[in-house]
């Protein structure tokens, strides 16, 4: 076994990881999509409805199905108690949980220095997905699922049944639940190639089947099983995080660099089929959508820590278990981040990024029921802060038809037929980013500029 790490090294490692987690988790409210999730949570608490005819938009074509209800309800309850600072602190809590689970995963197969190094690399790659909405909760539950599958593979044990209720909670939180199933499939397939016990493989398959069944037993019902695949085509084109992976995206480059580093290390150290399946899955995530770089890094970071440890300590078998002092050091570091997040939340929550808060008074003066041709990027914020206005589109793209989304996107670009679409909405106000081609066309049609702030304009139809 490897000797226990010096306390000074542990203290330095825990402090460094705490600082990195605080930087990633504490900050202004920067995710505009948080607001519609907040309204959804309040709607569920008030009505008890998980689905049904859309209650908010007359332009929707499909029923509203609240799939991410658990995180939305938690956020709504917290917001009712403490307001915007609660969202900042919940994001900080999510960051601490994700990093803690990632560290535990790395620590199983590497000593403190290498484990913390792997966790830091993983944190850098996933930091862009730590937001004040249910996605962070989904990412944390996915990390726990990954830890469970790795734990079973490393110890040549069958997957444990606690993954079934975990999948139910994950499915009630975010679409990332399906990624946990993908990890289970990849692990089981890799173990089969490693010639593990057929009984164990059969047990793993039963756990996976039961987990999928559990996801279909949330209040949303079996249709939840297909919801992760609903955003595509024109709808995906409006959502930045659904952009196809590109080499000009820094987080994609970090993920690909980590995967490449693991491959190079494996040339020297070798690996197993189940670990290779995890790396292949990480590559598949990275190459698909930019939003999947975070789950990819949670897969790749432990593989990097383990291969580094095997390269640096080729003659040593096993890894020393954390002693009580090490556990206390990292626990204190986590508590320090949470306390700092709580202390800074009131001040950081006053800073709303990517949101035209200076237009709030102007929007509040618009008569109730007015149709507003809104920019997609502010739809979530307006959906919460201006609930009496009728928005042409909002962040819940799944409730709108593909034809409507395509026509809306075409109008934003002032494409052929944009006048017909804008006219069909009966919009008499518009809230648009100032650089949208549609703005110039509306001004040429006589629309008047009422207010401008934060890169957005409020326009009013003449007459």
Short mmCIF file of C-alpha atoms in Angstrom, two decimals:
data_model
loop_
_atom_site.label_atom_id
_atom_site.label_comp_id
_atom_site.label_asym_id
_atom_site.label_seq_id
_atom_site.Cartn_x
_atom_site.Cartn_y
_atom_site.Cartn_z
CA UNK A 1 0.00 0.00 0.00
CA UNK A 2 1.13 3.59 -0.62
CA UNK A 3 2.17 5.51 2.48
CA UNK A 4 -0.19 8.07 3.93
CA UNK A 5 0.26 11.50 2.43
CA UNK A 6 1.99 14.22 4.50
CA UNK A 7 -0.53 16.48 6.16
CA UNK A 8 0.98 19.59 4.64
CA UNK A 9 0.42 18.18 1.16
CA UNK A 10 -3.17 17.25 1.97
CA UNK A 11 -3.82 20.72 3.35
CA UNK A 12 -2.37 22.33 0.22
CA UNK A 13 -4.38 20.03 -2.07
CA UNK A 14 -7.68 20.57 -0.24
CA UNK A 15 -7.17 24.34 -0.19
CA UNK A 16 -6.34 24.48 -3.89
CA UNK A 17 -9.36 22.37 -4.82
CA UNK A 18 -11.60 24.52 -2.59
CA UNK A 19 -10.39 27.72 -4.26
CA UNK A 20 -10.99 26.27 -7.73
CA UNK A 21 -14.48 25.10 -6.74
CA UNK A 22 -15.33 28.52 -5.30
CA UNK A 23 -14.20 30.26 -8.49
CA UNK A 24 -16.33 27.90 -10.60
CA UNK A 25 -19.42 27.91 -8.38
CA UNK A 26 -19.71 31.38 -6.87
CA UNK A 27 -20.60 34.30 -9.11
CA UNK A 28 -23.37 36.33 -10.74
CA UNK A 29 -26.61 34.84 -12.01
CA UNK A 30 -25.48 34.17 -15.55
CA UNK A 31 -27.86 31.54 -16.93
CA UNK A 32 -31.03 33.13 -18.33
CA UNK A 33 -32.76 29.74 -18.53
CA UNK A 34 -32.92 29.58 -14.74
CA UNK A 35 -35.99 31.82 -14.70
CA UNK A 36 -38.41 29.64 -16.60
CA UNK A 37 -37.43 26.67 -14.44
CA UNK A 38 -38.20 28.82 -11.43
CA UNK A 39 -41.63 29.68 -12.79
CA UNK A 40 -42.24 26.02 -13.61
CA UNK A 41 -41.46 25.02 -10.02
CA UNK A 42 -43.84 27.64 -8.66
CA UNK A 43 -46.50 26.53 -11.14
CA UNK A 44 -46.21 22.89 -9.99
CA UNK A 45 -46.38 23.87 -6.33
CA UNK A 46 -49.49 25.97 -7.00
CA UNK A 47 -51.39 23.56 -9.27
CA UNK A 48 -49.90 20.09 -8.73
CA UNK A 49 -49.90 19.63 -12.54
CA UNK A 50 -46.94 17.96 -14.24
CA UNK A 51 -48.45 18.21 -17.72
CA UNK A 52 -51.45 19.35 -19.70
CA UNK A 53 -52.40 22.18 -22.06
CA UNK A 54 -49.72 24.85 -22.04
CA UNK A 55 -50.70 27.48 -19.45
CA UNK A 56 -48.45 30.32 -20.63
CA UNK A 57 -48.37 30.71 -24.42
CA UNK A 58 -51.15 30.94 -26.95
CA UNK A 59 -48.62 30.14 -29.70
CA UNK A 60 -47.71 26.68 -28.39
CA UNK A 61 -48.83 23.55 -30.24
CA UNK A 62 -48.03 20.80 -27.73
CA UNK A 63 -48.83 20.08 -24.12
CA UNK A 64 -46.50 21.40 -21.47
CA UNK A 65 -44.67 18.47 -19.78
CA UNK A 66 -42.62 19.35 -16.72
CA UNK A 67 -39.76 16.84 -16.89
CA UNK A 68 -37.16 18.65 -14.73
CA UNK A 69 -39.63 19.16 -11.91
CA UNK A 70 -37.53 18.13 -8.89
CA UNK A 71 -34.81 20.74 -9.33
CA UNK A 72 -37.40 23.35 -10.30
CA UNK A 73 -39.39 22.74 -7.10
CA UNK A 74 -36.28 22.92 -4.93
CA UNK A 75 -35.26 26.19 -6.59
CA UNK A 76 -38.77 27.63 -6.23
CA UNK A 77 -38.92 26.79 -2.52
CA UNK A 78 -35.48 28.26 -1.94
CA UNK A 79 -36.34 31.38 -3.96
CA UNK A 80 -39.49 31.94 -1.91
CA UNK A 81 -37.36 31.86 1.24
CA UNK A 82 -34.32 33.89 0.20
CA UNK A 83 -34.84 35.34 -3.28
CA UNK A 84 -32.08 35.44 -5.94
CA UNK A 85 -29.25 34.72 -3.43
CA UNK A 86 -30.78 31.26 -2.98
CA UNK A 87 -30.09 30.47 -6.65
CA UNK A 88 -26.45 31.50 -6.26
CA UNK A 89 -26.03 29.31 -3.19
CA UNK A 90 -27.76 26.33 -4.80
CA UNK A 91 -25.33 26.58 -7.71
CA UNK A 92 -22.45 26.69 -5.22
CA UNK A 93 -23.84 23.61 -3.47
CA UNK A 94 -24.11 21.82 -6.80
CA UNK A 95 -20.50 22.66 -7.65
CA UNK A 96 -19.30 21.34 -4.29
CA UNK A 97 -21.22 18.07 -4.70
CA UNK A 98 -20.00 17.50 -8.27
CA UNK A 99 -16.36 18.17 -7.33
CA UNK A 100 -16.62 16.06 -4.16
CA UNK A 101 -17.96 13.05 -6.08
CA UNK A 102 -15.31 13.55 -8.77
CA UNK A 103 -12.59 13.64 -6.10
CA UNK A 104 -13.94 10.46 -4.48
CA UNK A 105 -13.91 8.79 -7.89
CA UNK A 106 -10.29 9.79 -8.53
CA UNK A 107 -9.22 9.00 -4.96
CA UNK A 108 -10.31 5.39 -5.32
CA UNK A 109 -7.55 4.78 -7.84
CA UNK A 110 -4.90 7.41 -7.09
CA UNK A 111 -3.15 9.05 -4.11
CA UNK A 112 -4.00 12.59 -3.07
CA UNK A 113 -1.71 14.57 -5.44
CA UNK A 114 -2.74 12.66 -8.55
CA UNK A 115 -6.41 12.44 -7.50
CA UNK A 116 -6.64 16.18 -6.90
CA UNK A 117 -4.85 16.86 -10.20
CA UNK A 118 -7.41 14.73 -12.02
CA UNK A 119 -10.26 16.45 -10.18
CA UNK A 120 -8.90 19.89 -11.10
CA UNK A 121 -8.66 18.94 -14.78
CA UNK A 122 -12.20 17.62 -14.64
CA UNK A 123 -13.44 20.79 -12.91
CA UNK A 124 -11.94 23.02 -15.59
CA UNK A 125 -13.64 20.98 -18.30
CA UNK A 126 -17.07 20.89 -16.66
CA UNK A 127 -17.16 24.36 -15.13
CA UNK A 128 -19.23 25.72 -18.02
CA UNK A 129 -22.11 23.43 -17.04
CA UNK A 130 -22.35 24.59 -13.42
CA UNK A 131 -25.45 26.76 -13.71
CA UNK A 132 -28.29 27.91 -11.47
CA UNK A 133 -30.81 25.46 -12.91
CA UNK A 134 -31.65 21.71 -12.78
CA UNK A 135 -28.77 20.82 -15.11
CA UNK A 136 -26.33 21.08 -12.17
CA UNK A 137 -28.42 18.67 -10.11
CA UNK A 138 -28.54 16.30 -13.09
CA UNK A 139 -24.77 16.52 -13.45
CA UNK A 140 -24.25 15.71 -9.76
CA UNK A 141 -26.52 12.65 -9.95
CA UNK A 142 -24.78 11.51 -13.13
CA UNK A 143 -21.44 11.76 -11.28
CA UNK A 144 -22.83 9.55 -8.49
CA UNK A 145 -24.03 7.00 -11.05
CA UNK A 146 -20.59 6.96 -12.68
CA UNK A 147 -18.97 6.44 -9.29
CA UNK A 148 -21.25 3.45 -8.68
CA UNK A 149 -20.46 1.79 -12.00
CA UNK A 150 -16.73 2.37 -11.59
CA UNK A 151 -16.83 1.05 -8.04
CA UNK A 152 -18.49 -2.17 -9.21
CA UNK A 153 -16.01 -2.64 -12.08
CA UNK A 154 -12.91 -1.93 -9.98
CA UNK A 155 -13.92 -4.42 -7.30
CA UNK A 156 -15.25 -7.08 -9.66
CA UNK A 157 -18.67 -6.79 -8.11
CA UNK A 158 -22.14 -6.64 -9.57
CA UNK A 159 -23.84 -3.27 -9.86
CA UNK A 160 -25.81 -2.44 -6.73
CA UNK A 161 -29.56 -1.95 -6.71
CA UNK A 162 -29.36 1.55 -5.25
CA UNK A 163 -28.72 2.73 -8.81
CA UNK A 164 -32.38 2.07 -9.60
CA UNK A 165 -33.85 4.66 -7.18
CA UNK A 166 -30.94 6.95 -8.08
CA UNK A 167 -32.08 6.81 -11.71
CA UNK A 168 -35.62 7.69 -10.66
CA UNK A 169 -34.37 10.81 -8.84
CA UNK A 170 -32.10 11.68 -11.78
CA UNK A 171 -34.96 11.26 -14.26
CA UNK A 172 -37.07 13.65 -12.20
CA UNK A 173 -34.23 16.19 -12.23
CA UNK A 174 -32.73 16.49 -15.72
CA UNK A 175 -32.25 14.73 -19.06
CA UNK A 176 -28.72 13.74 -18.01
CA UNK A 177 -30.27 10.62 -16.45
CA UNK A 178 -29.99 8.88 -19.83
CA UNK A 179 -26.20 9.37 -19.71
CA UNK A 180 -26.03 7.28 -16.54
CA UNK A 181 -27.71 4.47 -18.44
CA UNK A 182 -25.15 4.91 -21.23
CA UNK A 183 -22.32 4.56 -18.70
CA UNK A 184 -23.89 1.37 -17.36
CA UNK A 185 -24.17 -0.09 -20.86
CA UNK A 186 -20.57 0.84 -21.69
CA UNK A 187 -19.29 -0.64 -18.42
CA UNK A 188 -21.20 -3.88 -18.87
CA UNK A 189 -20.03 -4.26 -22.48
CA UNK A 190 -16.42 -3.59 -21.46
CA UNK A 191 -16.60 -6.12 -18.63
CA UNK A 192 -17.94 -8.71 -21.06
CA UNK A 193 -14.83 -8.20 -23.21
CA UNK A 194 -12.71 -8.52 -20.08
CA UNK A 195 -14.19 -12.03 -19.57
CA UNK A 196 -15.90 -11.26 -16.26
CA UNK A 197 -18.49 -13.54 -14.66
CA UNK A 198 -21.61 -14.09 -16.76
CA UNK A 199 -23.73 -14.03 -13.60
CA UNK A 200 -22.37 -10.59 -12.74
CA UNK A 201 -22.99 -9.34 -16.26
CA UNK A 202 -26.54 -10.65 -16.14
CA UNK A 203 -27.09 -8.86 -12.83
CA UNK A 204 -25.78 -5.62 -14.33
CA UNK A 205 -28.18 -5.98 -17.24
CA UNK A 206 -31.09 -6.41 -14.80
CA UNK A 207 -30.05 -3.27 -12.93
CA UNK A 208 -30.01 -1.34 -16.21
CA UNK A 209 -33.44 -2.62 -17.25
CA UNK A 210 -34.85 -1.78 -13.81
CA UNK A 211 -33.27 1.67 -13.97
CA UNK A 212 -34.91 2.44 -17.31
CA UNK A 213 -38.21 1.19 -15.93
CA UNK A 214 -37.78 3.46 -12.89
CA UNK A 215 -37.28 6.46 -15.19
CA UNK A 216 -40.63 5.65 -16.78
CA UNK A 217 -42.34 5.68 -13.38
CA UNK A 218 -41.88 9.34 -12.51
CA UNK A 219 -45.07 11.46 -12.41
CA UNK A 220 -44.47 12.34 -16.08
CA UNK A 221 -44.87 8.66 -17.02
CA UNK A 222 -43.25 6.57 -19.78
CA UNK A 223 -43.06 9.46 -22.25
CA UNK A 224 -40.13 10.76 -20.18
CA UNK A 225 -38.04 8.03 -21.83
CA UNK A 226 -38.12 9.88 -25.14
CA UNK A 227 -37.85 13.45 -23.84
CA UNK A 228 -34.01 13.66 -23.94
CA UNK A 229 -34.24 13.28 -27.72
CA UNK A 230 -36.90 15.95 -28.32
CA UNK A 231 -34.66 18.99 -28.93
CA UNK A 232 -33.38 18.81 -32.47
CA UNK A 233 -33.43 20.54 -35.83
CA UNK A 234 -34.58 24.14 -35.82
CA UNK A 235 -35.13 24.09 -32.06
CA UNK A 236 -31.57 23.02 -31.38
CA UNK A 237 -30.34 25.87 -33.58
CA UNK A 238 -31.67 28.43 -31.07
CA UNK A 239 -30.06 26.80 -28.02
CA UNK A 240 -26.34 27.49 -27.73
CA UNK A 241 -25.58 24.47 -25.59
CA UNK A 242 -27.08 22.21 -28.25
CA UNK A 243 -24.52 23.43 -30.78
CA UNK A 244 -22.62 20.67 -32.48
CA UNK A 245 -19.15 20.15 -31.06
CA UNK A 246 -16.56 22.39 -32.68
CA UNK A 247 -12.81 22.71 -32.34
CA UNK A 248 -13.17 26.44 -31.70
CA UNK A 249 -15.01 25.68 -28.45
CA UNK A 250 -12.48 25.78 -25.54
CA UNK A 251 -14.26 23.13 -23.43
CA UNK A 252 -14.33 20.76 -26.40
CA UNK A 253 -10.59 21.24 -26.80
CA UNK A 254 -10.00 20.56 -23.09
CA UNK A 255 -12.03 17.37 -23.28
CA UNK A 256 -10.27 16.17 -26.43
CA UNK A 257 -6.89 17.03 -24.89
CA UNK A 258 -7.70 15.00 -21.77
CA UNK A 259 -8.84 12.04 -23.86
CA UNK A 260 -5.67 12.23 -25.98
CA UNK A 261 -3.50 12.38 -22.84
CA UNK A 262 -5.15 9.22 -21.48
CA UNK A 263 -4.56 7.41 -24.77
CA UNK A 264 -0.86 8.35 -24.74
CA UNK A 265 -0.47 7.18 -21.15
CA UNK A 266 -2.19 3.90 -21.95
CA UNK A 267 0.50 3.19 -24.53
CA UNK A 268 2.87 2.89 -21.56
CA UNK A 269 0.59 1.48 -18.89
CA UNK A 270 -2.07 -0.55 -20.72
CA UNK A 271 -5.71 -0.64 -19.70
CA UNK A 272 -8.84 -2.80 -19.54
CA UNK A 273 -11.76 -3.04 -21.93
CA UNK A 274 -14.23 -1.45 -19.53
CA UNK A 275 -11.95 1.55 -19.07
CA UNK A 276 -11.51 1.78 -22.82
CA UNK A 277 -15.30 1.77 -23.18
CA UNK A 278 -15.52 4.70 -20.75
CA UNK A 279 -12.99 6.67 -22.78
CA UNK A 280 -14.80 5.85 -26.02
CA UNK A 281 -18.04 7.07 -24.45
CA UNK A 282 -16.30 10.29 -23.35
CA UNK A 283 -15.13 10.81 -26.92
CA UNK A 284 -18.65 10.19 -28.24
CA UNK A 285 -20.09 12.75 -25.81
CA UNK A 286 -17.46 15.33 -26.73
CA UNK A 287 -17.96 14.85 -30.46
CA UNK A 288 -21.76 15.21 -30.28
CA UNK A 289 -22.84 18.41 -28.53
CA UNK A 290 -20.93 21.09 -26.66
CA UNK A 291 -23.19 20.61 -23.62
CA UNK A 292 -21.94 17.02 -23.24
CA UNK A 293 -18.33 18.01 -22.56
CA UNK A 294 -19.10 18.09 -18.83
CA UNK A 295 -20.28 14.44 -18.66
CA UNK A 296 -17.32 13.55 -20.88
CA UNK A 297 -14.86 15.15 -18.45
CA UNK A 298 -16.38 13.27 -15.51
CA UNK A 299 -15.61 10.09 -17.44
CA UNK A 300 -12.12 11.08 -18.60
CA UNK A 301 -10.70 12.76 -15.48
CA UNK A 302 -10.57 9.57 -13.31
CA UNK A 303 -9.01 7.68 -16.22
CA UNK A 304 -6.34 10.37 -16.43
CA UNK A 305 -5.66 10.22 -12.68
CA UNK A 306 -5.43 6.42 -12.71
CA UNK A 307 -3.13 6.20 -15.73
CA UNK A 308 -0.85 8.91 -14.28
CA UNK A 309 -0.65 7.02 -11.02
CA UNK A 310 0.24 3.76 -12.80
CA UNK A 311 2.93 5.57 -14.78
CA UNK A 312 4.42 7.25 -11.71
CA UNK A 313 4.10 4.25 -9.38
CA UNK A 314 4.38 1.15 -11.60
CA UNK A 315 5.58 -1.16 -8.82
CA UNK A 316 2.97 -0.28 -6.20
CA UNK A 317 -0.27 -2.21 -5.88
CA UNK A 318 -3.36 -0.50 -4.61
CA UNK A 319 -3.90 2.95 -3.16
CA UNK A 320 -3.87 3.99 0.48
CA UNK A 321 -7.31 4.65 1.90
CA UNK A 322 -8.08 8.18 3.12
CA UNK A 323 -7.32 8.51 6.82
CA UNK A 324 -9.58 10.52 9.19
CA UNK A 325 -7.35 13.61 8.93
CA UNK A 326 -7.61 13.62 5.15
CA UNK A 327 -11.38 13.28 5.28
CA UNK A 328 -11.61 16.16 7.76
CA UNK A 329 -9.36 18.39 5.64
CA UNK A 330 -11.47 17.99 2.51
CA UNK A 331 -14.74 18.21 4.48
CA UNK A 332 -13.61 21.50 6.04
CA UNK A 333 -12.61 22.76 2.58
CA UNK A 334 -16.08 21.92 1.23
CA UNK A 335 -17.79 23.65 4.16
CA UNK A 336 -15.61 26.71 3.62
CA UNK A 337 -16.77 26.96 0.00
CA UNK A 338 -20.42 26.64 1.05
CA UNK A 339 -20.06 29.31 3.75
CA UNK A 340 -18.25 31.63 1.36
CA UNK A 341 -20.99 31.08 -1.20
CA UNK A 342 -23.64 31.96 1.38
CA UNK A 343 -21.75 35.10 2.42
CA UNK A 344 -21.26 36.34 -1.15
CA UNK A 345 -24.66 35.31 -2.51
CA UNK A 346 -26.52 38.56 -1.64
CA UNK A 347 -24.00 40.71 -3.51
CA UNK A 348 -23.40 38.42 -6.49
CA UNK A 349 -27.13 37.82 -6.99
CA UNK A 350 -27.63 41.51 -7.76
CA UNK A 351 -25.55 41.09 -10.90
CA UNK A 352 -27.64 39.41 -13.61
CA UNK A 353 -25.54 38.63 -16.66
CA UNK A 354 -26.89 38.29 -20.22
CA UNK A 355 -30.16 39.90 -19.06
CA UNK A 356 -31.48 43.39 -19.91
CA UNK A 357 -32.56 44.24 -16.37
CA UNK A 358 -32.47 47.96 -17.21
CA UNK A 359 -35.51 47.40 -19.41
CA UNK A 360 -37.59 45.95 -16.57
CA UNK A 361 -39.56 49.15 -15.91
CA UNK A 362 -40.33 49.63 -19.61
CA UNK A 363 -41.55 46.05 -19.95
CA UNK A 364 -43.64 46.32 -16.78
CA UNK A 365 -45.50 49.28 -18.31
CA UNK A 366 -46.67 47.26 -21.34
CA UNK A 367 -50.38 46.39 -20.94
CA UNK A 368 -51.21 42.84 -19.89
CA UNK A 369 -52.00 40.48 -22.74
CA UNK A 370 -49.86 42.40 -25.25
CA UNK A 371 -48.10 40.17 -27.78
CA UNK A 372 -44.33 40.77 -27.72
CA UNK A 373 -42.05 39.59 -30.51
CA UNK A 374 -39.23 38.64 -28.15
CA UNK A 375 -35.65 37.55 -28.59
CA UNK A 376 -35.21 33.92 -27.64
CA UNK A 377 -32.30 34.81 -25.34
CA UNK A 378 -34.49 36.87 -23.00
CA UNK A 379 -37.56 34.65 -23.15
CA UNK A 380 -36.86 32.80 -19.90
CA UNK A 381 -36.30 36.02 -17.95
CA UNK A 382 -39.42 37.63 -19.42
CA UNK A 383 -41.48 34.50 -18.84
CA UNK A 384 -40.81 34.90 -15.11
CA UNK A 385 -40.70 38.69 -14.67
CA UNK A 386 -43.46 39.60 -17.16
CA UNK A 387 -45.95 36.73 -16.85
CA UNK A 388 -48.88 38.80 -18.18
CA UNK A 389 -47.28 39.37 -21.59
CA UNK A 390 -47.75 36.99 -24.51
CA UNK A 391 -44.33 35.97 -25.84
CA UNK A 392 -43.99 34.75 -29.40
CA UNK A 393 -41.55 32.06 -28.25
CA UNK A 394 -39.87 30.98 -25.04
CA UNK A 395 -37.25 28.57 -23.70
CA UNK A 396 -39.65 25.61 -23.65
CA UNK A 397 -39.07 24.89 -27.33
CA UNK A 398 -40.67 21.45 -27.06
CA UNK A 399 -44.15 23.02 -26.75
CA UNK A 400 -43.84 24.79 -30.13
CA UNK A 401 -44.17 23.12 -33.52
CA UNK A 402 -41.08 22.74 -35.71
CA UNK A 403 -42.72 24.93 -38.36
CA UNK A 404 -43.27 27.72 -35.83
CA UNK A 405 -39.66 27.57 -34.60
CA UNK A 406 -38.33 27.60 -38.16
CA UNK A 407 -40.51 30.56 -39.10
CA UNK A 408 -39.45 32.42 -35.96
CA UNK A 409 -35.75 31.77 -36.67
CA UNK A 410 -36.23 32.93 -40.24
CA UNK A 411 -37.90 36.15 -39.04
CA UNK A 412 -35.04 36.92 -36.64
CA UNK A 413 -32.73 36.77 -39.65
CA UNK A 414 -35.16 38.84 -41.74
CA UNK A 415 -35.44 36.00 -44.21
CA UNK A 416 -38.02 35.74 -47.01
CA UNK A 417 -41.54 36.08 -45.68
CA UNK A 418 -40.57 37.59 -42.33
CA UNK A 419 -43.30 40.25 -42.65
CA UNK A 420 -46.02 37.61 -42.93
CA UNK A 421 -44.82 35.79 -39.83
CA UNK A 422 -44.46 38.94 -37.69
CA UNK A 423 -47.88 40.08 -38.86
CA UNK A 424 -49.45 36.70 -38.04
CA UNK A 425 -48.42 37.05 -34.41
CA UNK A 426 -50.27 40.39 -33.92
CA UNK A 427 -47.23 41.60 -32.00
CA UNK A 428 -47.32 45.32 -31.17
CA UNK A 429 -44.08 45.33 -29.15
CA UNK A 430 -40.69 43.76 -29.74
CA UNK A 431 -37.74 43.05 -27.44
CA UNK A 432 -34.76 42.13 -29.59
CA UNK A 433 -31.00 42.09 -29.47
CA UNK A 434 -29.84 45.20 -31.28
CA UNK A 435 -27.73 43.30 -33.81
CA UNK A 436 -30.61 41.14 -35.09
CA UNK A 437 -31.30 41.76 -38.80
CA UNK A 438 -35.00 41.94 -37.96
CA UNK A 439 -34.45 45.16 -35.97
CA UNK A 440 -33.43 47.19 -39.02
CA UNK A 441 -36.38 45.82 -41.01
CA UNK A 442 -38.88 46.73 -38.29
CA UNK A 443 -37.45 50.24 -37.99
CA UNK A 444 -37.79 50.64 -41.76
CA UNK A 445 -41.43 49.60 -41.36
CA UNK A 446 -41.95 52.45 -38.89
CA UNK A 447 -41.54 50.64 -35.60
CA UNK A 448 -40.35 53.11 -32.94
CA UNK A 449 -37.50 52.60 -30.48
CA UNK A 450 -38.94 52.94 -26.96
CA UNK A 451 -35.92 51.96 -24.86
CA UNK A 452 -32.44 50.50 -25.21
CA UNK A 453 -30.14 48.85 -22.66
CA UNK A 454 -27.66 46.00 -22.28
CA UNK A 455 -27.55 45.41 -26.04
CA UNK A 456 -31.34 45.05 -26.40
CA UNK A 457 -34.05 47.31 -27.84
CA UNK A 458 -37.74 47.70 -27.08
CA UNK A 459 -39.60 48.57 -30.28
CA UNK A 460 -43.26 49.58 -30.65
CA UNK A 461 -45.44 49.10 -33.72
CA UNK A 462 -46.74 52.40 -35.14
CA UNK A 463 -50.36 53.22 -34.39
#
